[in-house]
mmCIF file of C-alpha atoms (C1' of nucleotides) in Angstrom:
data_model
loop_
_atom_site.group_PDB
_atom_site.id
_atom_site.type_symbol
_atom_site.label_atom_id
_atom_site.label_comp_id
_atom_site.label_asym_id
_atom_site.label_seq_id
_atom_site.Cartn_x
_atom_site.Cartn_y
_atom_site.Cartn_z
ATOM 1 C CA MET A 1 -15.742 -0.276 -13.549
ATOM 2 C CA ARG A 2 -15.122 2.580 -11.140
ATOM 3 C CA ILE A 3 -11.995 3.345 -9.207
ATOM 4 C CA GLY A 4 -12.901 1.460 -6.055
ATOM 5 C CA GLU A 5 -13.430 -1.796 -7.870
ATOM 6 C CA LEU A 6 -10.246 -1.435 -9.862
ATOM 7 C CA ALA A 7 -8.429 -0.723 -6.619
ATOM 8 C CA LYS A 8 -9.627 -4.007 -5.163
ATOM 9 C CA LEU A 9 -9.033 -6.069 -8.285
ATOM 10 C CA SER A 10 -5.566 -4.704 -8.917
ATOM 11 C CA ASN A 11 -4.692 -4.433 -5.246
ATOM 12 C CA THR A 12 -3.699 -0.820 -5.728
ATOM 13 C CA PRO A 13 -4.802 2.080 -3.508
ATOM 14 C CA THR A 14 -7.130 4.556 -5.168
ATOM 15 C CA ARG A 15 -4.635 7.248 -4.289
ATOM 16 C CA SER A 16 -2.049 5.534 -6.465
ATOM 17 C CA LEU A 17 -4.478 5.046 -9.334
ATOM 18 C CA ARG A 18 -5.220 8.766 -9.316
ATOM 19 C CA TYR A 19 -1.514 9.442 -9.204
ATOM 20 C CA TYR A 20 -0.911 7.156 -12.186
ATOM 21 C CA GLU A 21 -3.543 9.124 -14.056
ATOM 22 C CA GLU A 22 -1.803 12.341 -13.110
ATOM 23 C CA GLN A 23 1.401 10.860 -14.538
ATOM 24 C CA GLY A 24 -0.359 9.854 -17.738
ATOM 25 C CA LEU A 25 -0.069 6.115 -17.145
ATOM 26 C CA ILE A 26 -3.751 5.199 -16.941
ATOM 27 C CA ILE A 27 -6.319 7.651 -18.225
ATOM 28 C CA PRO A 28 -9.877 6.409 -17.712
ATOM 29 C CA ARG A 29 -12.997 7.706 -19.354
ATOM 30 C CA ARG A 30 -15.317 9.853 -17.304
ATOM 31 C CA LEU A 31 -19.004 9.270 -16.640
ATOM 32 C CA GLU A 32 -21.509 12.099 -16.603
ATOM 33 C CA ASN A 33 -21.003 12.291 -12.821
ATOM 34 C CA GLY A 34 -17.337 12.903 -13.277
ATOM 35 C CA TYR A 35 -16.608 9.409 -11.961
ATOM 36 C CA ARG A 36 -13.669 7.575 -13.489
ATOM 37 C CA GLU A 37 -14.680 4.609 -15.641
ATOM 38 C CA TYR A 38 -12.053 1.921 -16.226
ATOM 39 C CA ASP A 39 -12.125 -0.803 -18.851
ATOM 40 C CA PRO A 40 -11.408 -4.307 -17.534
ATOM 41 C CA TYR A 41 -8.095 -4.622 -19.362
ATOM 42 C CA LEU A 42 -6.767 -1.857 -17.167
ATOM 43 C CA ILE A 43 -6.631 -4.262 -14.243
ATOM 44 C CA ASP A 44 -3.589 -5.896 -15.778
ATOM 45 C CA ARG A 45 -2.119 -2.553 -16.667
ATOM 46 C CA ALA A 46 -2.449 -1.324 -13.098
ATOM 47 C CA ILE A 47 -0.756 -4.455 -11.806
ATOM 48 C CA GLN A 48 1.957 -4.062 -14.389
ATOM 49 C CA ILE A 49 2.590 -0.472 -13.399
ATOM 50 C CA ARG A 50 2.763 -1.386 -9.734
ATOM 51 C CA GLY A 51 5.306 -4.051 -10.537
ATOM 52 C CA LEU A 52 7.436 -1.674 -12.537
ATOM 53 C CA ILE A 53 7.343 1.021 -9.880
ATOM 54 C CA ASP A 54 8.149 -1.556 -7.252
ATOM 55 C CA SER A 55 11.133 -2.555 -9.349
ATOM 56 C CA GLY A 56 12.527 0.935 -9.195
ATOM 57 C CA ILE A 57 11.378 2.259 -12.568
ATOM 58 C CA PRO A 58 10.132 5.837 -12.283
ATOM 59 C CA THR A 59 6.752 6.752 -13.690
ATOM 60 C CA LYS A 60 8.252 9.007 -16.338
ATOM 61 C CA ILE A 61 10.124 6.073 -17.826
ATOM 62 C CA ILE A 62 7.097 3.853 -17.498
ATOM 63 C CA ALA A 63 5.102 6.429 -19.440
ATOM 64 C CA LEU A 64 7.681 6.149 -22.206
ATOM 65 C CA ILE A 65 7.796 2.401 -22.447
ATOM 66 C CA LEU A 66 4.156 1.548 -21.769
ATOM 67 C CA PRO A 67 2.995 2.291 -25.319
ATOM 68 C CA CYS A 68 5.778 0.064 -26.636
ATOM 69 C CA LEU A 69 4.763 -2.732 -24.301
ATOM 70 C CA ASP A 70 1.252 -2.422 -25.671
ATOM 71 C CA LYS A 71 2.362 -2.478 -29.282
ATOM 72 C CA ALA A 72 4.939 -5.190 -28.662
ATOM 73 C CA ARG A 73 2.483 -7.967 -29.442
ATOM 74 C CA GLY A 74 1.579 -7.143 -33.003
ATOM 75 C CA ILE A 75 1.637 -3.653 -34.362
ATOM 76 C CA VAL A 76 4.946 -2.812 -35.976
ATOM 77 C CA PRO A 77 6.130 0.738 -35.449
ATOM 78 C CA GLU A 78 6.595 2.670 -38.644
ATOM 79 C CA ASP A 79 7.453 6.179 -37.603
ATOM 80 C CA ILE A 80 9.518 5.619 -34.494
ATOM 81 C CA GLU A 81 11.825 8.442 -33.473
ATOM 82 C CA PRO A 82 15.491 7.460 -33.236
ATOM 83 C CA GLU A 83 15.692 9.368 -29.962
ATOM 84 C CA LEU A 84 12.959 7.269 -28.418
ATOM 85 C CA LEU A 85 14.644 4.181 -29.763
ATOM 86 C CA ALA A 86 17.873 5.186 -28.038
ATOM 87 C CA ILE A 87 16.043 5.719 -24.773
ATOM 88 C CA LEU A 88 14.434 2.319 -25.135
ATOM 89 C CA ARG A 89 17.760 0.600 -25.719
ATOM 90 C CA ASP A 90 19.130 2.346 -22.702
ATOM 91 C CA GLU A 91 16.221 1.311 -20.553
ATOM 92 C CA ARG A 92 16.337 -2.236 -21.814
ATOM 93 C CA ASP A 93 19.991 -2.462 -20.825
ATOM 94 C CA ARG A 94 19.317 -0.885 -17.469
ATOM 95 C CA MET A 95 16.615 -3.435 -16.812
ATOM 96 C CA THR A 96 18.934 -6.250 -17.799
ATOM 97 C CA GLN A 97 21.464 -4.953 -15.301
ATOM 98 C CA ARG A 98 18.818 -4.796 -12.622
ATOM 99 C CA ILE A 99 17.746 -8.332 -13.380
ATOM 100 C CA GLU A 100 21.302 -9.585 -13.060
ATOM 101 C CA PHE A 101 21.814 -7.703 -9.824
ATOM 102 C CA LEU A 102 18.603 -8.992 -8.341
ATOM 103 C CA THR A 103 19.261 -12.526 -9.464
ATOM 104 C CA ARG A 104 22.732 -12.623 -7.973
ATOM 105 C CA ASN A 105 21.579 -11.246 -4.654
ATOM 106 C CA ARG A 106 18.434 -13.322 -4.546
ATOM 107 C CA ASP A 107 20.518 -16.429 -5.088
ATOM 108 C CA SER A 108 22.838 -15.412 -2.269
ATOM 109 C CA ILE A 109 19.912 -15.005 0.077
ATOM 110 C CA ALA A 110 18.459 -18.306 -1.036
ATOM 111 C CA THR A 111 21.768 -20.021 -0.356
ATOM 112 C CA TYR A 112 21.871 -18.486 3.073
ATOM 113 C CA ILE A 113 18.317 -19.589 3.835
ATOM 114 C CA ASP A 114 19.038 -23.116 2.694
ATOM 115 C CA ALA A 115 22.136 -23.251 4.876
ATOM 116 C CA ALA A 116 20.139 -22.008 7.846
ATOM 117 C CA ASP A 117 17.436 -24.590 7.193
ATOM 118 C CA GLU A 118 19.985 -27.353 7.006
ATOM 119 C CA ALA A 119 21.668 -26.234 10.196
ATOM 120 C CA LEU A 120 18.315 -26.143 11.927
ATOM 121 C CA ALA A 121 17.435 -29.607 10.625
ATOM 122 C CA ARG A 122 20.719 -31.015 11.888
ATOM 123 C CA ARG A 123 20.216 -29.485 15.301
ATOM 124 C CA THR A 124 16.634 -30.724 15.501
ATOM 125 C CA ALA A 125 17.724 -34.215 14.503
ATOM 126 C CA GLY A 126 20.437 -34.158 17.132
ATOM 127 C CA THR A 127 17.989 -33.023 19.787
ATOM 128 C CA ALA A 128 15.485 -35.693 18.799
ATOM 129 C CA ALA A 129 18.100 -38.433 19.014
ATOM 130 C CA MET B 1 41.040 5.044 0.905
ATOM 131 C CA ARG B 2 39.030 8.152 1.676
ATOM 132 C CA ILE B 3 35.504 8.969 0.651
ATOM 133 C CA GLY B 4 36.382 10.847 -2.527
ATOM 134 C CA GLU B 5 38.327 7.953 -3.980
ATOM 135 C CA LEU B 6 35.648 5.457 -3.096
ATOM 136 C CA ALA B 7 33.106 7.762 -4.707
ATOM 137 C CA LYS B 8 35.049 7.683 -7.967
ATOM 138 C CA LEU B 9 35.779 3.958 -7.902
ATOM 139 C CA SER B 10 32.247 2.944 -7.053
ATOM 140 C CA ASN B 11 30.660 5.688 -9.103
ATOM 141 C CA THR B 12 28.627 6.788 -6.107
ATOM 142 C CA PRO B 13 28.228 10.379 -4.879
ATOM 143 C CA THR B 14 29.860 11.096 -1.528
ATOM 144 C CA ARG B 15 26.489 12.269 -0.338
ATOM 145 C CA SER B 16 25.106 8.790 -0.867
ATOM 146 C CA LEU B 17 28.073 7.113 0.815
ATOM 147 C CA ARG B 18 27.473 9.231 3.911
ATOM 148 C CA TYR B 19 23.821 8.374 3.730
ATOM 149 C CA TYR B 20 24.604 4.669 3.532
ATOM 150 C CA GLU B 21 26.738 5.052 6.629
ATOM 151 C CA GLU B 22 23.850 6.782 8.384
ATOM 152 C CA GLN B 23 21.688 3.801 7.449
ATOM 153 C CA GLY B 24 24.259 1.356 8.766
ATOM 154 C CA LEU B 25 25.132 -0.118 5.384
ATOM 155 C CA ILE B 26 28.777 0.880 5.167
ATOM 156 C CA ILE B 27 30.570 1.973 8.310
ATOM 157 C CA PRO B 28 34.161 3.039 7.620
ATOM 158 C CA ARG B 29 36.931 3.448 10.153
ATOM 159 C CA ARG B 30 37.941 6.957 11.094
ATOM 160 C CA LEU B 31 41.400 8.476 10.869
ATOM 161 C CA GLU B 32 42.786 10.751 13.574
ATOM 162 C CA ASN B 33 41.544 13.719 11.518
ATOM 163 C CA GLY B 34 38.021 12.396 11.582
ATOM 164 C CA TYR B 35 38.277 11.456 7.909
ATOM 165 C CA ARG B 36 36.461 8.294 6.814
ATOM 166 C CA GLU B 37 38.793 5.435 5.845
ATOM 167 C CA TYR B 38 37.405 2.726 3.585
ATOM 168 C CA ASP B 39 38.881 -0.698 2.941
ATOM 169 C CA PRO B 40 39.139 -1.636 -0.739
ATOM 170 C CA TYR B 41 36.572 -4.419 -0.511
ATOM 171 C CA LEU B 42 33.990 -1.753 0.191
ATOM 172 C CA ILE B 43 34.098 -0.687 -3.448
ATOM 173 C CA ASP B 44 32.149 -3.787 -4.363
ATOM 174 C CA ARG B 45 29.840 -3.327 -1.452
ATOM 175 C CA ALA B 46 29.030 0.243 -2.464
ATOM 176 C CA ILE B 47 28.293 -0.899 -6.003
ATOM 177 C CA GLN B 48 26.151 -3.689 -4.668
ATOM 178 C CA ILE B 49 24.169 -1.317 -2.485
ATOM 179 C CA ARG B 50 23.615 1.055 -5.349
ATOM 180 C CA GLY B 51 22.340 -1.801 -7.455
ATOM 181 C CA LEU B 52 19.949 -2.943 -4.769
ATOM 182 C CA ILE B 53 18.603 0.542 -4.148
ATOM 183 C CA ASP B 54 18.245 1.037 -7.870
ATOM 184 C CA SER B 55 16.224 -2.159 -7.980
ATOM 185 C CA GLY B 56 13.740 -0.777 -5.520
ATOM 186 C CA ILE B 57 14.991 -2.368 -2.317
ATOM 187 C CA PRO B 58 14.880 0.087 0.586
ATOM 188 C CA THR B 59 17.966 0.583 2.729
ATOM 189 C CA LYS B 60 16.305 -0.921 5.792
ATOM 190 C CA ILE B 61 15.841 -4.200 3.986
ATOM 191 C CA ILE B 62 19.337 -4.000 2.556
ATOM 192 C CA ALA B 63 20.667 -3.586 6.065
ATOM 193 C CA LEU B 64 18.920 -6.804 7.012
ATOM 194 C CA ILE B 65 20.110 -8.903 4.109
ATOM 195 C CA LEU B 66 23.625 -7.530 3.672
ATOM 196 C CA PRO B 67 25.121 -9.587 6.518
ATOM 197 C CA CYS B 68 23.560 -12.694 5.014
ATOM 198 C CA LEU B 69 25.013 -11.899 1.617
ATOM 199 C CA ASP B 70 28.397 -11.614 3.281
ATOM 200 C CA LYS B 71 28.047 -14.906 5.109
ATOM 201 C CA ALA B 72 26.476 -16.633 2.142
ATOM 202 C CA ARG B 73 29.803 -17.829 0.839
ATOM 203 C CA GLY B 74 30.993 -20.006 3.686
ATOM 204 C CA ILE B 75 30.038 -19.294 7.243
ATOM 205 C CA VAL B 76 27.013 -21.288 8.261
ATOM 206 C CA PRO B 77 24.619 -19.479 10.560
ATOM 207 C CA GLU B 78 24.144 -21.169 13.923
ATOM 208 C CA ASP B 79 21.942 -18.866 15.942
ATOM 209 C CA ILE B 80 19.652 -17.414 13.320
ATOM 210 C CA GLU B 81 16.364 -15.992 14.563
ATOM 211 C CA PRO B 82 13.284 -17.559 12.994
ATOM 212 C CA GLU B 83 11.832 -14.077 12.566
ATOM 213 C CA LEU B 84 14.784 -12.961 10.492
ATOM 214 C CA LEU B 85 14.534 -16.169 8.514
ATOM 215 C CA ALA B 86 10.889 -15.398 7.748
ATOM 216 C CA ILE B 87 11.809 -11.909 6.607
ATOM 217 C CA LEU B 88 14.507 -13.353 4.394
ATOM 218 C CA ARG B 89 12.133 -15.832 2.761
ATOM 219 C CA ASP B 90 9.707 -13.018 2.183
ATOM 220 C CA GLU B 91 12.348 -10.823 0.627
ATOM 221 C CA ARG B 92 13.682 -13.659 -1.501
ATOM 222 C CA ASP B 93 10.195 -14.231 -2.902
ATOM 223 C CA ARG B 94 9.663 -10.549 -3.454
ATOM 224 C CA MET B 95 12.910 -10.368 -5.391
ATOM 225 C CA THR B 96 11.910 -13.355 -7.488
ATOM 226 C CA GLN B 97 8.669 -11.583 -8.335
ATOM 227 C CA ARG B 98 10.555 -8.461 -9.279
ATOM 228 C CA ILE B 99 12.897 -10.460 -11.474
ATOM 229 C CA GLU B 100 9.989 -12.045 -13.312
ATOM 230 C CA PHE B 101 8.280 -8.715 -13.767
ATOM 231 C CA LEU B 102 11.404 -7.055 -15.053
ATOM 232 C CA THR B 103 12.225 -9.929 -17.352
ATOM 233 C CA ARG B 104 8.787 -9.973 -18.916
ATOM 234 C CA ASN B 105 8.782 -6.246 -19.524
ATOM 235 C CA ARG B 106 12.367 -6.124 -20.655
ATOM 236 C CA ASP B 107 11.624 -8.811 -23.201
ATOM 237 C CA SER B 108 8.641 -6.847 -24.458
ATOM 238 C CA ILE B 109 10.788 -3.792 -24.928
ATOM 239 C CA ALA B 110 13.451 -5.836 -26.644
ATOM 240 C CA THR B 111 10.880 -7.284 -29.015
ATOM 241 C CA TYR B 112 9.653 -3.813 -29.811
ATOM 242 C CA ILE B 113 13.157 -2.556 -30.455
ATOM 243 C CA ASP B 114 13.911 -5.480 -32.735
ATOM 244 C CA ALA B 115 10.727 -4.860 -34.683
ATOM 245 C CA ALA B 116 11.631 -1.209 -35.050
ATOM 246 C CA ASP B 117 15.132 -2.117 -36.231
ATOM 247 C CA GLU B 118 13.757 -4.509 -38.787
ATOM 248 C CA ALA B 119 11.269 -1.987 -40.052
ATOM 249 C CA LEU B 120 14.039 0.571 -40.378
ATOM 250 C CA ALA B 121 16.260 -1.927 -42.197
ATOM 251 C CA ARG B 122 13.486 -2.740 -44.641
ATOM 252 C CA ARG B 123 12.835 0.898 -45.333
ATOM 253 C CA THR B 124 16.524 1.652 -45.752
ATOM 254 C CA ALA B 125 16.937 -1.307 -48.131
ATOM 255 C CA GLY B 126 13.974 -0.135 -50.143
ATOM 256 C CA THR B 127 15.384 3.364 -50.329
ATOM 257 C CA ALA B 128 18.792 2.094 -51.385
ATOM 258 C CA ALA B 129 17.296 -0.046 -54.139
ATOM 259 C "C1'" DT C 1 -35.934 12.162 3.433
ATOM 260 C "C1'" DA C 2 -31.940 10.936 5.748
ATOM 261 C "C1'" DA C 3 -28.079 7.985 6.218
ATOM 262 C "C1'" DA C 4 -24.559 5.233 4.178
ATOM 263 C "C1'" DT C 5 -21.434 4.476 0.676
ATOM 264 C "C1'" DG C 6 -18.334 5.881 -2.676
ATOM 265 C "C1'" DG C 7 -17.015 9.189 -5.895
ATOM 266 C "C1'" DT C 8 -14.589 14.191 -6.820
ATOM 267 C "C1'" DT C 9 -10.640 17.737 -6.105
ATOM 268 C "C1'" DG C 10 -7.246 19.875 -3.254
ATOM 269 C "C1'" DA C 11 -3.994 20.304 0.175
ATOM 270 C "C1'" DC C 12 -0.874 19.048 3.576
ATOM 271 C "C1'" DA C 13 2.386 15.437 5.460
ATOM 272 C "C1'" DC C 14 5.572 11.868 5.269
ATOM 273 C "C1'" DT C 15 9.464 8.661 3.844
ATOM 274 C "C1'" DA C 16 13.385 7.593 0.980
ATOM 275 C "C1'" DA C 17 17.254 9.033 -1.451
ATOM 276 C "C1'" DT C 18 19.825 12.626 -3.122
ATOM 277 C "C1'" DG C 19 21.342 17.590 -4.304
ATOM 278 C "C1'" DT C 20 23.372 21.513 -2.572
ATOM 279 C "C1'" DG C 21 25.403 24.961 0.167
ATOM 280 C "C1'" DA C 22 27.333 26.984 4.476
ATOM 281 C "C1'" DA C 23 30.994 27.140 7.806
ATOM 282 C "C1'" DG C 24 34.863 25.212 9.038
ATOM 283 C "C1'" DG C 25 39.104 21.687 9.731
ATOM 284 C "C1'" DT C 26 43.389 19.162 7.407
ATOM 285 C "C1'" DC C 27 47.110 18.708 4.480
ATOM 286 C "C1'" DA C 28 50.198 19.108 0.614
ATOM 287 C "C1'" DA C 29 52.388 21.948 -2.506
ATOM 288 C "C1'" DA C 30 53.691 26.519 -4.389
ATOM 289 C "C1'" DT D 1 52.163 31.086 4.547
ATOM 290 C "C1'" DT D 2 48.675 31.040 1.603
ATOM 291 C "C1'" DT D 3 46.201 28.587 -1.913
ATOM 292 C "C1'" DG D 4 43.626 24.623 -3.329
ATOM 293 C "C1'" DA D 5 41.818 20.178 -2.839
ATOM 294 C "C1'" DC D 6 39.530 17.338 0.131
ATOM 295 C "C1'" DC D 7 37.457 16.386 4.342
ATOM 296 C "C1'" DT D 8 33.884 17.321 8.389
ATOM 297 C "C1'" DT D 9 28.899 18.251 10.136
ATOM 298 C "C1'" DC D 10 24.545 20.574 9.708
ATOM 299 C "C1'" DA D 11 20.710 21.897 7.376
ATOM 300 C "C1'" DC D 12 17.511 23.003 3.985
ATOM 301 C "C1'" DA D 13 15.459 21.630 -0.689
ATOM 302 C "C1'" DT D 14 13.722 18.418 -3.943
ATOM 303 C "C1'" DT D 15 11.632 14.357 -6.218
ATOM 304 C "C1'" DA D 16 8.745 10.186 -6.172
ATOM 305 C "C1'" DG D 17 5.145 7.805 -4.391
ATOM 306 C "C1'" DT D 18 1.783 7.390 -1.039
ATOM 307 C "C1'" DG D 19 -1.249 8.433 3.208
ATOM 308 C "C1'" DT D 20 -4.733 11.134 4.892
ATOM 309 C "C1'" DC D 21 -8.084 14.538 5.629
ATOM 310 C "C1'" DA D 22 -11.458 18.152 4.355
ATOM 311 C "C1'" DA D 23 -15.333 19.653 1.831
ATOM 312 C "C1'" DC D 24 -18.332 18.431 -1.377
ATOM 313 C "C1'" DC D 25 -21.283 15.657 -5.109
ATOM 314 C "C1'" DA D 26 -23.884 11.170 -6.517
ATOM 315 C "C1'" DT D 27 -26.448 6.970 -5.720
ATOM 316 C "C1'" DT D 28 -28.588 3.681 -3.239
ATOM 317 C "C1'" DT D 29 -31.109 2.081 0.607
ATOM 318 C "C1'" DA D 30 -33.465 2.123 5.270
#
DNA sequence: TAAATGGTTGACACTAATGTGAAGGTCAAA
DNA sequence: TTTGACCTTCACATTAGTGTCAACCATTTA
């Protein structure tokens, strides 16, 4: 598929898709026209990248970990550099921290929302009665 | 305490602390000199803000949800605007999405790391034997 | 064939968050 | 009293990611 279709299917602006290519995250084939040609599996990849960027992970890190995410289901790495491994551990821990942070704060917001809902329900009930 | 001490304790550059003030996230008292004076509880708040920003939440959203996070433990909101409530629900859901995304990808990375470790262990064992 | 649609590159602009440096005020200690 | 550490504001620079526009090429359709 071409870039416009991928943009629709992955809900990602074409501008961003071209940027991801520039950053080495998604590199499509080219048709004779020069048009970008994307394989269908790249829909998921585009969505994944958007999610990671939205979570505060810079594209340079994403470029590092993407190959590992691909290989994760199956292929065992044989010649992995210890430096890359260290970076991966670091990033894994950073992500865990982020998850904990987000979870704590999300739960606080949820608690607040629930309290507000309850308060509203009480007031509505009182008004109705 | 003054800005330098808070910077050390919260591991946040003074530049960022001033920026947070500009964004209405942390507003310290002022001494007669004009120096910023921070209460100790603001250490946690600074750390919290850093975590949220690092997780991809923009300061404008943080400014909205911070008061709720404060109130979350205790004070029940009485006069909450339905618009704010809608924004909060939205943000809560967005954070949940982020958490799921991060968790999935973190787990993939972890799996990859474990596989690499195992492979290394096998090779080392073989070499030793 | 001409218009419409969608693709290409390139450039300029913008926001968010932070780095950095200038020019200067405050205060404690030598 | 002068040095040094820390503070102030102001301002310009930078990075990431995206928006947007210009000028042009390709393909389909009226």
